[in-house]
Amino acid sequence: MENATDPYLDDVILSQAGHRQLKVAMLHVRVWDKCKAEERIVSNEKFNERLRHLVDSGELRAFGDITNWRFSEVLRTQDTTNRKPAE
């Protein structure tokens, strides 16, 4: 059962993405590792949903079809250090 909230997952994704292009597959591994270390469970579908949300909201810029993790990349488009942290 998933226990990672949307705000939590958004924060983790943004914290693992950078201002340089990063393969979505590598981002997924980083997010999954961080969630696992914090005993959070997140599905691939939820990861895709939140990644799409962050791209659509302009916080991430996508290169390629982000549902095809191995052949797409993302980068942060703005400074997100002022975001309110998730609980």
PDB file of C-alpha atoms in Angstrom:
ATOM      1  CA  MET A   1       0.000   0.000   0.000  1.00  0.00           C
ATOM      2  CA  GLU A   2       1.326   3.411  -0.974  1.00  0.00           C
ATOM      3  CA  ASN A   3       2.073   5.838   1.819  1.00  0.00           C
ATOM      4  CA  ALA A   4       3.804   8.661  -0.058  1.00  0.00           C
ATOM      5  CA  THR A   5       1.622  11.763  -0.302  1.00  0.00           C
ATOM      6  CA  ASP A   6       1.609  13.952  -3.391  1.00  0.00           C
ATOM      7  CA  PRO A   7       3.433  16.889  -1.713  1.00  0.00           C
ATOM      8  CA  TYR A   8       6.029  14.523  -0.221  1.00  0.00           C
ATOM      9  CA  LEU A   9       6.665  12.873  -3.577  1.00  0.00           C
ATOM     10  CA  ASP A  10       6.845  16.233  -5.369  1.00  0.00           C
ATOM     11  CA  ASP A  11       9.480  17.402  -2.894  1.00  0.00           C
ATOM     12  CA  VAL A  12      11.512  14.218  -3.297  1.00  0.00           C
ATOM     13  CA  ILE A  13      11.379  14.396  -7.090  1.00  0.00           C
ATOM     14  CA  LEU A  14      12.451  18.038  -7.081  1.00  0.00           C
ATOM     15  CA  SER A  15      15.213  17.386  -4.545  1.00  0.00           C
ATOM     16  CA  GLN A  16      16.650  14.646  -6.749  1.00  0.00           C
ATOM     17  CA  ALA A  17      16.312  16.536 -10.035  1.00  0.00           C
ATOM     18  CA  GLY A  18      18.874  19.180 -10.815  1.00  0.00           C
ATOM     19  CA  HIS A  19      19.538  22.127 -13.042  1.00  0.00           C
ATOM     20  CA  ARG A  20      21.168  19.783 -15.569  1.00  0.00           C
ATOM     21  CA  GLN A  21      19.318  17.252 -17.651  1.00  0.00           C
ATOM     22  CA  LEU A  22      18.873  13.888 -15.923  1.00  0.00           C
ATOM     23  CA  LYS A  23      17.482  10.685 -17.377  1.00  0.00           C
ATOM     24  CA  VAL A  24      14.033   9.977 -15.975  1.00  0.00           C
ATOM     25  CA  ALA A  25      15.163   6.390 -15.275  1.00  0.00           C
ATOM     26  CA  MET A  26      17.977   7.691 -13.033  1.00  0.00           C
ATOM     27  CA  LEU A  27      15.600  10.119 -11.351  1.00  0.00           C
ATOM     28  CA  HIS A  28      13.209   7.257 -10.648  1.00  0.00           C
ATOM     29  CA  VAL A  29      15.995   5.203  -9.038  1.00  0.00           C
ATOM     30  CA  ARG A  30      17.043   8.144  -6.860  1.00  0.00           C
ATOM     31  CA  VAL A  31      13.462   8.834  -5.796  1.00  0.00           C
ATOM     32  CA  TRP A  32      12.784   5.153  -5.113  1.00  0.00           C
ATOM     33  CA  ASP A  33      15.969   4.867  -2.997  1.00  0.00           C
ATOM     34  CA  LYS A  34      15.088   7.961  -0.948  1.00  0.00           C
ATOM     35  CA  CYS A  35      11.521   6.778  -0.414  1.00  0.00           C
ATOM     36  CA  LYS A  36      12.740   3.333   0.611  1.00  0.00           C
ATOM     37  CA  ALA A  37      15.198   4.854   3.102  1.00  0.00           C
ATOM     38  CA  GLU A  38      12.330   6.840   4.631  1.00  0.00           C
ATOM     39  CA  GLU A  39      10.024   3.802   4.610  1.00  0.00           C
ATOM     40  CA  ARG A  40       7.702   5.321   2.027  1.00  0.00           C
ATOM     41  CA  ILE A  41       6.106   3.262  -0.710  1.00  0.00           C
ATOM     42  CA  VAL A  42       5.395   4.704  -4.139  1.00  0.00           C
ATOM     43  CA  SER A  43       4.182   2.969  -7.291  1.00  0.00           C
ATOM     44  CA  ASN A  44       5.495   3.578 -10.790  1.00  0.00           C
ATOM     45  CA  GLU A  45       2.084   4.973 -11.697  1.00  0.00           C
ATOM     46  CA  LYS A  46       2.205   7.503  -8.859  1.00  0.00           C
ATOM     47  CA  PHE A  47       5.754   8.498  -9.833  1.00  0.00           C
ATOM     48  CA  ASN A  48       4.590   9.056 -13.435  1.00  0.00           C
ATOM     49  CA  GLU A  49       1.577  11.059 -12.239  1.00  0.00           C
ATOM     50  CA  ARG A  50       3.622  13.376 -10.046  1.00  0.00           C
ATOM     51  CA  LEU A  51       6.365  13.746 -12.654  1.00  0.00           C
ATOM     52  CA  ARG A  52       3.738  14.759 -15.240  1.00  0.00           C
ATOM     53  CA  HIS A  53       2.249  17.218 -12.721  1.00  0.00           C
ATOM     54  CA  LEU A  54       5.649  18.848 -12.116  1.00  0.00           C
ATOM     55  CA  VAL A  55       6.282  19.126 -15.859  1.00  0.00           C
ATOM     56  CA  ASP A  56       2.801  20.513 -16.513  1.00  0.00           C
ATOM     57  CA  SER A  57       3.176  23.044 -13.678  1.00  0.00           C
ATOM     58  CA  GLY A  58       6.504  24.234 -15.091  1.00  0.00           C
ATOM     59  CA  GLU A  59       8.689  23.154 -12.186  1.00  0.00           C
ATOM     60  CA  LEU A  60      10.425  20.589 -14.397  1.00  0.00           C
ATOM     61  CA  ARG A  61      11.256  20.781 -18.077  1.00  0.00           C
ATOM     62  CA  ALA A  62      10.918  17.558 -20.055  1.00  0.00           C
ATOM     63  CA  PHE A  63      12.988  16.367 -23.002  1.00  0.00           C
ATOM     64  CA  GLY A  64      11.263  13.510 -24.810  1.00  0.00           C
ATOM     65  CA  ASP A  65       8.348  11.339 -23.738  1.00  0.00           C
ATOM     66  CA  ILE A  66       8.710  11.141 -19.945  1.00  0.00           C
ATOM     67  CA  THR A  67       6.704   7.921 -19.816  1.00  0.00           C
ATOM     68  CA  ASN A  68       9.629   6.305 -21.660  1.00  0.00           C
ATOM     69  CA  TRP A  69      12.071   6.635 -18.774  1.00  0.00           C
ATOM     70  CA  ARG A  70      15.218   5.402 -20.518  1.00  0.00           C
ATOM     71  CA  PHE A  71      14.876   7.797 -23.426  1.00  0.00           C
ATOM     72  CA  SER A  72      13.747  11.015 -21.760  1.00  0.00           C
ATOM     73  CA  GLU A  73      15.243  13.585 -19.447  1.00  0.00           C
ATOM     74  CA  VAL A  74      14.096  16.331 -17.090  1.00  0.00           C
ATOM     75  CA  LEU A  75      15.638  19.303 -15.332  1.00  0.00           C
ATOM     76  CA  ARG A  76      14.463  21.800 -12.743  1.00  0.00           C
ATOM     77  CA  THR A  77      13.402  25.064 -14.298  1.00  0.00           C
ATOM     78  CA  GLN A  78      13.486  27.258 -11.213  1.00  0.00           C
ATOM     79  CA  ASP A  79      14.892  27.540  -7.726  1.00  0.00           C
ATOM     80  CA  THR A  80      12.618  25.412  -5.571  1.00  0.00           C
ATOM     81  CA  THR A  81      14.483  25.940  -2.300  1.00  0.00           C
ATOM     82  CA  ASN A  82      11.717  28.271  -1.124  1.00  0.00           C
ATOM     83  CA  ARG A  83       9.025  25.603  -1.475  1.00  0.00           C
ATOM     84  CA  LYS A  84       7.219  24.701   1.706  1.00  0.00           C
ATOM     85  CA  PRO A  85       8.471  21.217   2.711  1.00  0.00           C
ATOM     86  CA  ALA A  86       5.981  18.360   2.762  1.00  0.00           C
ATOM     87  CA  GLU A  87       5.132  16.558   5.944  1.00  0.00           C
TER      88      GLU A  87
END
